[in-house]
Coordinates of C-alpha atoms and ligand atoms in Angstrom, one line a residue:
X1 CA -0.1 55.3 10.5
X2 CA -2.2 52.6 12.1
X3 CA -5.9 53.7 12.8
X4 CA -7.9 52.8 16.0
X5 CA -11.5 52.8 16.8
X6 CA -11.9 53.7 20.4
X7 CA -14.3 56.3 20.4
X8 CA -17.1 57.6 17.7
X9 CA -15.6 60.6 17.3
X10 CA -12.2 58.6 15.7
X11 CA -14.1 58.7 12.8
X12 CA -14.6 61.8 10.4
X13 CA -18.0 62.1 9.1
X14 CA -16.7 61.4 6.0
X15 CA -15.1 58.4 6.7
X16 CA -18.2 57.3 9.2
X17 CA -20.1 57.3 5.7
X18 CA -17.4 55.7 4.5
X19 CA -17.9 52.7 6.8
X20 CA -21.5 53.1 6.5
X21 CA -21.6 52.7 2.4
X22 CA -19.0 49.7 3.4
X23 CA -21.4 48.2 5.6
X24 CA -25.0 48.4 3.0
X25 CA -22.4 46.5 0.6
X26 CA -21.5 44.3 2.6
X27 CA -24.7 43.1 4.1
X28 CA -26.0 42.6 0.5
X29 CA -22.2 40.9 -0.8
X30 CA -21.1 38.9 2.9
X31 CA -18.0 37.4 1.4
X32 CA -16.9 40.9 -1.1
X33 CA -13.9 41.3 1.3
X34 CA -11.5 38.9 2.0
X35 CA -9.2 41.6 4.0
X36 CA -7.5 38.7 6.1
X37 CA -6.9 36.2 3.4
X38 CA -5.3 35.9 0.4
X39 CA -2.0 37.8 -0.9
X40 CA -2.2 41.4 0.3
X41 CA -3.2 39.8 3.7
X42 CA -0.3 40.0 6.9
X43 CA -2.3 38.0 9.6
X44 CA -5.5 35.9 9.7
X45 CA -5.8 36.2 13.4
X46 CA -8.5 38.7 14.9
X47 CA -8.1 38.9 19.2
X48 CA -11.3 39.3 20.8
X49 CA -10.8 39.9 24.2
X50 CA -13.5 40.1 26.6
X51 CA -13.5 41.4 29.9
X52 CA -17.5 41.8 30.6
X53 CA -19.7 39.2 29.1
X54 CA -21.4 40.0 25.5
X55 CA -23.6 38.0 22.9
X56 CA -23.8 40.5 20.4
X57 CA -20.3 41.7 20.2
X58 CA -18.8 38.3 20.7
X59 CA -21.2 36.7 17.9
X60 CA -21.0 39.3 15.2
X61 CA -17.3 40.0 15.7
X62 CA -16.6 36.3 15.5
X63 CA -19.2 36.4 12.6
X64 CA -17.5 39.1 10.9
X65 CA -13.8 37.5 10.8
X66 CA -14.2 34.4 9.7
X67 CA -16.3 36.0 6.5
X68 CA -13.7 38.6 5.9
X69 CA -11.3 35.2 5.7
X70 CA -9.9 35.7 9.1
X71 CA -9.8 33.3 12.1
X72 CA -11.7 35.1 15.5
X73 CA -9.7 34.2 18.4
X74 CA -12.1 35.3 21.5
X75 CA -9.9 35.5 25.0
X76 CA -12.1 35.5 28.0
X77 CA -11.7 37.8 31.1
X78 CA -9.3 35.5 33.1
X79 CA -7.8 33.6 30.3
X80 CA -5.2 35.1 29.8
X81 CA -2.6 37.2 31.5
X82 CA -3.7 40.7 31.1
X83 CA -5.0 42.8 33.6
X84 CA -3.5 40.3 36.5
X85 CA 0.1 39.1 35.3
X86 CA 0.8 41.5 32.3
X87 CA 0.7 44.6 31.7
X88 CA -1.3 46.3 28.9
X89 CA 1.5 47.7 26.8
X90 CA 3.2 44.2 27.2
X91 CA 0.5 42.5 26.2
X92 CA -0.2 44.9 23.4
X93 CA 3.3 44.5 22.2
X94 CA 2.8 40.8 21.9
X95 CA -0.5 40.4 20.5
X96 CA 0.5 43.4 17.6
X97 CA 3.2 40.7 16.6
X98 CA 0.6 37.9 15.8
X99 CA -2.3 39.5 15.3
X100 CA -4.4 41.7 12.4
X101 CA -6.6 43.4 14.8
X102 CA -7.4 43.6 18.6
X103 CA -11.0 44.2 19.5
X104 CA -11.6 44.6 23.5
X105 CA -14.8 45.1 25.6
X106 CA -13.2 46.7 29.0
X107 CA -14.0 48.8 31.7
X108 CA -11.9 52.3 31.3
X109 CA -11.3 53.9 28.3
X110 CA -7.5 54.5 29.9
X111 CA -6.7 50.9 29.1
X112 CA -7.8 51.5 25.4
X113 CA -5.9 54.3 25.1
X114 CA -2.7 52.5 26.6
X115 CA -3.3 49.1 24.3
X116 CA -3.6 51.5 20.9
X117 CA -0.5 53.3 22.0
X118 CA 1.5 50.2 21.4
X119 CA 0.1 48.2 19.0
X120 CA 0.6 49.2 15.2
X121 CA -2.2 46.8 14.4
X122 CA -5.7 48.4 14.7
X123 CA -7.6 48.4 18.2
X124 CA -11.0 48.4 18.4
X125 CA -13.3 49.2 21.1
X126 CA -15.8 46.5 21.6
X127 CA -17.2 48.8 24.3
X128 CA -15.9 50.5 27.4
X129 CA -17.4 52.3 30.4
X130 CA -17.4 55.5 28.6
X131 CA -18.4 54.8 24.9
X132 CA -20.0 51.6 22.8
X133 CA -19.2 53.0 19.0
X134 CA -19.3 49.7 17.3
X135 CA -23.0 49.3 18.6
X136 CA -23.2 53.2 17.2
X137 CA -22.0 52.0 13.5
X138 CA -25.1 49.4 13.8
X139 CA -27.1 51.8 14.9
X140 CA -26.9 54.3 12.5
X141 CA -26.8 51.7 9.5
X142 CA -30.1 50.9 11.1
X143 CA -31.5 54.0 10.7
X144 CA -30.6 55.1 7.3
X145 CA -31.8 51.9 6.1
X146 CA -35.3 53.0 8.0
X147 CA -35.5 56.6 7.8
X148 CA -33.2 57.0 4.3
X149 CA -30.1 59.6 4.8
X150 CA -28.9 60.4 8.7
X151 CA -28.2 64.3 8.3
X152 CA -31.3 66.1 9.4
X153 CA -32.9 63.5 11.2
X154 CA -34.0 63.8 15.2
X155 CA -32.9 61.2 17.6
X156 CA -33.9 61.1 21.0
X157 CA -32.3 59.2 23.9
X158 CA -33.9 58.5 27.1
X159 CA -32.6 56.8 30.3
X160 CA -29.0 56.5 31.8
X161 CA -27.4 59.9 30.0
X162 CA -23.8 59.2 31.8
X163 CA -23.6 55.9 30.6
X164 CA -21.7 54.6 27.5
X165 CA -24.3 54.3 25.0
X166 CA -25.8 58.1 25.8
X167 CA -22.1 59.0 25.0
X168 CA -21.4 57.5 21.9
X169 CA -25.1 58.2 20.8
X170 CA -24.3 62.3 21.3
X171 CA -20.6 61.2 19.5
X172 CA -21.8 59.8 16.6
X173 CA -25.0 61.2 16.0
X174 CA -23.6 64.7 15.9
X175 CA -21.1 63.0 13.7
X176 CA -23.8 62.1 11.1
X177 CA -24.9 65.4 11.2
X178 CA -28.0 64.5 13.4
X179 CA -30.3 66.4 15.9
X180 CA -29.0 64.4 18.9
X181 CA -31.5 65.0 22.3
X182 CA -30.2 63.3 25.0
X183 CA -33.2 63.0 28.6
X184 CA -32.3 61.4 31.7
X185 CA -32.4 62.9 35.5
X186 CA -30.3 65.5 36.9
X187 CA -26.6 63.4 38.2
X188 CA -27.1 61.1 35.2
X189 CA -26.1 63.5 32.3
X190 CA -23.5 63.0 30.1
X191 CA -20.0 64.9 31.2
X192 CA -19.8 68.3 29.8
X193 CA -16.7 67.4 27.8
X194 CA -18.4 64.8 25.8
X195 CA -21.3 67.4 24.9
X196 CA -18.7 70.1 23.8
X197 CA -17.0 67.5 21.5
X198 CA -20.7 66.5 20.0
X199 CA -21.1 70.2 19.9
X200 CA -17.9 70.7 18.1
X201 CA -18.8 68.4 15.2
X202 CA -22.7 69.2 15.3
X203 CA -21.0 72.4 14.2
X204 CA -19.2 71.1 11.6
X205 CA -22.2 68.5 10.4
X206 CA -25.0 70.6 10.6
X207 CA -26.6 68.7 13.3
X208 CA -27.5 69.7 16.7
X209 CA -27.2 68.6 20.6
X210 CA -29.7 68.8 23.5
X211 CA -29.6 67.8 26.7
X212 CA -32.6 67.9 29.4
X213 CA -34.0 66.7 32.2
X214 CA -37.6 66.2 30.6
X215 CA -38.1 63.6 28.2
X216 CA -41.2 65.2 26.4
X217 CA -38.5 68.2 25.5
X218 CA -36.1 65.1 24.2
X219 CA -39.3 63.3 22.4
X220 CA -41.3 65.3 21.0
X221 CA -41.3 65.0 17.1
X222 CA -38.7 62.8 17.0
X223 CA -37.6 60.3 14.1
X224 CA -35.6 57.8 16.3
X225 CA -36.1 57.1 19.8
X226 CA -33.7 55.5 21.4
X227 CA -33.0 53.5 25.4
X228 CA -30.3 51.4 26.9
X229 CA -30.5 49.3 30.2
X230 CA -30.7 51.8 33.5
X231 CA -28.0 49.0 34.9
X232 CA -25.4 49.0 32.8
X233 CA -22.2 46.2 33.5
X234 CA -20.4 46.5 36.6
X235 CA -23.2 48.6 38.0
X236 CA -25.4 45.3 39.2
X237 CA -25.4 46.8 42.9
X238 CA -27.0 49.7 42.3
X239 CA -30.1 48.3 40.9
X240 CA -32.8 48.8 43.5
X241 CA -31.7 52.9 42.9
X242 CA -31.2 53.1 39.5
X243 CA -34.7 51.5 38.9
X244 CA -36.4 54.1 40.8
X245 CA -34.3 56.9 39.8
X246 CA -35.1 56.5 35.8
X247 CA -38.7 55.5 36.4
X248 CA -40.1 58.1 34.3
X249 CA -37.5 57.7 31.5
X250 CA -39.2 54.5 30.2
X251 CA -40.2 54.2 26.5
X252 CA -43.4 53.1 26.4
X253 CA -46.8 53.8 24.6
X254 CA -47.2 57.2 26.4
X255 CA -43.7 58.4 25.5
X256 CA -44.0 56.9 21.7
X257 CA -46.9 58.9 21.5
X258 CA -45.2 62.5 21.7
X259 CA -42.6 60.9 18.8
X260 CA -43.5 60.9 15.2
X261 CA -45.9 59.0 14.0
X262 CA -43.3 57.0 11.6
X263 CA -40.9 57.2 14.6
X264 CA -38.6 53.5 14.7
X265 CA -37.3 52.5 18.3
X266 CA -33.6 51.3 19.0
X267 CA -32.5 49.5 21.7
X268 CA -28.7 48.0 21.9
X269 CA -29.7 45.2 24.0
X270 CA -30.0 43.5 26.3
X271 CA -33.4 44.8 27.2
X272 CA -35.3 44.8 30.6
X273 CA -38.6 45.1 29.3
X274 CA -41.2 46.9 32.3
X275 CA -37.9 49.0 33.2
X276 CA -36.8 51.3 30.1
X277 CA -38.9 49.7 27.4
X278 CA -42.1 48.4 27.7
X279 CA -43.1 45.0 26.2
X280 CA -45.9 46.4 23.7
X281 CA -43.0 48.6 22.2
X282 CA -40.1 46.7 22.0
X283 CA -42.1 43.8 20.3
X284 CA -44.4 46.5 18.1
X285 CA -44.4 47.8 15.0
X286 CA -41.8 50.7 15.6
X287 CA -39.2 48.2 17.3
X288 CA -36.6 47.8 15.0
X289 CA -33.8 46.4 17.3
X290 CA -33.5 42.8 15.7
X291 CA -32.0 44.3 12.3
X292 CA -29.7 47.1 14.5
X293 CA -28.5 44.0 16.3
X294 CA -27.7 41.8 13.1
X295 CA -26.5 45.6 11.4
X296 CA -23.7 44.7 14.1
X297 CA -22.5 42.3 12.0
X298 CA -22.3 44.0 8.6
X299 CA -21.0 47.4 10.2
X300 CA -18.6 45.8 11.9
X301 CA -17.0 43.8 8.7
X302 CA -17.1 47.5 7.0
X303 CA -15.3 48.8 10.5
X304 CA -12.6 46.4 10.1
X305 CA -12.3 46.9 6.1
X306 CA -11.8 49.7 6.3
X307 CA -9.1 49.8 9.7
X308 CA -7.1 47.6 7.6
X309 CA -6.6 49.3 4.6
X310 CA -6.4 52.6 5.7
X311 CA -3.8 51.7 8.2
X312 CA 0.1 50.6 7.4
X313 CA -0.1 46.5 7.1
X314 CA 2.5 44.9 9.3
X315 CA 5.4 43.2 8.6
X316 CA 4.9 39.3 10.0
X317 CA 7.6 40.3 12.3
X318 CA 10.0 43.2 13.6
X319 CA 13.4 43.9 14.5
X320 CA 13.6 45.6 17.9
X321 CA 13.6 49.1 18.2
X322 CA 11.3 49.7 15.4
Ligands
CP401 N1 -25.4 45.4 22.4 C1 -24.4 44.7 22.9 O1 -23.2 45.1 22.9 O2 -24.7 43.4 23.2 P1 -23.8 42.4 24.0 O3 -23.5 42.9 25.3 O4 -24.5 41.1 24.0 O5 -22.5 42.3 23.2
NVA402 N1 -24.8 50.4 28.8 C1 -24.8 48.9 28.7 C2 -24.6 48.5 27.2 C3 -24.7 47.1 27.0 C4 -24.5 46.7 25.6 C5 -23.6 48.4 29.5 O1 -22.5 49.0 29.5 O2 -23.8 47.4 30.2

């Protein structure tokens, strides 16, 4: 069976620590795994295809592949034919043919959904409008190399709580068996069917979900404290709003203040400092969003490690019908 990673949640928790372990050996032994090269290796080529613009993603993932002995083939929104002259499952049913992996930053989760149901090579989601779990991975590699192991551990999110990153934050958090509190304004809260799935492995983990309108109830106390953009992509025309509708859902001193003392600050980044994090605190001692955006790197290696080997390798190439 071929394995996917289009949401957090595609992951056990025992696997997510799986990945995780990956990842700490990996950032300490780059070139350990040669998954694309050698012998037991089908294809070299990894498709990174981006349909909303990324330095992160791009960078790491391209990174990632040619250490792991691969070569990153990145396909820009417009340069090639899907979306305008090909279908998805067409295009999926090429690119499976050629290609180890397909990593995609999209808008709907739909398309995702539809590209993974006809490729037998993994699919990966480099981020969508609904979830951001690679960025999660890094994330949570982050913190346990902060704050030691995740289980137990507080995390509070402020901001945008319907975007992707508040989504994959409740996700994977819950996955890791954290105490996931998630702040932003009433309209702006995550769907209720994402917090009964966080709920639904909290209960399985340990961990714990809250949801509020009141960022002191979402900070208070805790270990990480988390932001993302109030703007995320595709949402450029709302700006003016958005700004003044998550004004007091900034992390600044005041809000650091009601965290722990030891608390560390994530941001996935890009960051818009004087709108969800001030400048003193994303460039202060608790700011630890340089090593969760190189952690994108090493989690993402471990992420495609382990997609690889635990799903069926392909044949080069296929007779029809099977
Ligand atoms: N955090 C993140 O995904 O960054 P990019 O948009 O630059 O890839
Ligand atoms: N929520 C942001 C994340 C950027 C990495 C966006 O979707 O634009």
């Amino acid at each position: 069976m071929t394995r996917h990673f289009l949401v957090d949640t595609d992951l056990t928790p025992a696997e997510q620590a799986e990945v995780l372990d990956l990842a700490l050996e990996l950032k300490v032994k780059p070139y350990a795994e040669a998954v694309y090269a050698g012998e037991g290796a089908a294809r070299r080529t990894v498709a990174l295809i981006f349909d909303k613009t990324s330095t992160r993603t791009r960078v790491s993932f391209a990174a990632g592949v040619a250490d792991l002995g691969g070569v990153p083939l990145v396909i820009g929104s417009g340069d090639s034919q899907l979306g305008h002259k090909e279908s998805i499952t067409d295009t999926a049913r090429v690119l499976e043919r050629m290609v180890a992996t397909i990593v995609w930053r999209t808008y709907a989760q739909s398309g995702l959904e539809e590209m993974a149901a006809a490729s037998r090579v993994p699919v990966i989601n480099a981020l969508s409008d609904d979830y951001h779990p690679c960025q999660l991975l890094a994330d949570l590699l982050t913190i346990r190399e902060h704050k030691g192991p995740l289980a137990g551990l507080t995390l509070a999110y402020l901001g945008d709580a319907a975007n992707n990153m508040a989504s994959s934050y409740l996700l994977a958090g819950s996955t890791a068996g954290m105490h996931v509190r998630i702040a932003g304004p009433e309209g702006f809260l995550p769907a209720e069917s994402i917090i009964a799935a966080a709920r639904l492995r909290a209960a399985e983990t340990g961990g714990s979900v809250l949801v509020t309108t009141d960022p002191s109830e979402a900070l208070t106390g805790a270990d990480v404290v988390a932001t993302d953009t109030w703007v995320s992509m595709g949402q450029e025309d709302e700006k003016a709003a958005r700004s003044e509708l998550f004004r007091t859902y900034g992390v600044d001193a005041a809000a650091m203040a009601l965290a722990a003392a030891d608390a560390v600050v994530l941001h996935c980044l890009p960051a818009y400092r004087g709108y969800e994090i001030s400048a003193e605190v994303i460039d202060g001692p608790q700011s630890v969003v340089w090593d969760e955006a190189e952690n994108r790197l090493h989690a993402q290696k471990a992420l495609m490690v382990w997609l690889m080997k635990s799903s069926r390798a392909p044949r080069t190439s296929r007779k029809d019908g099977e």
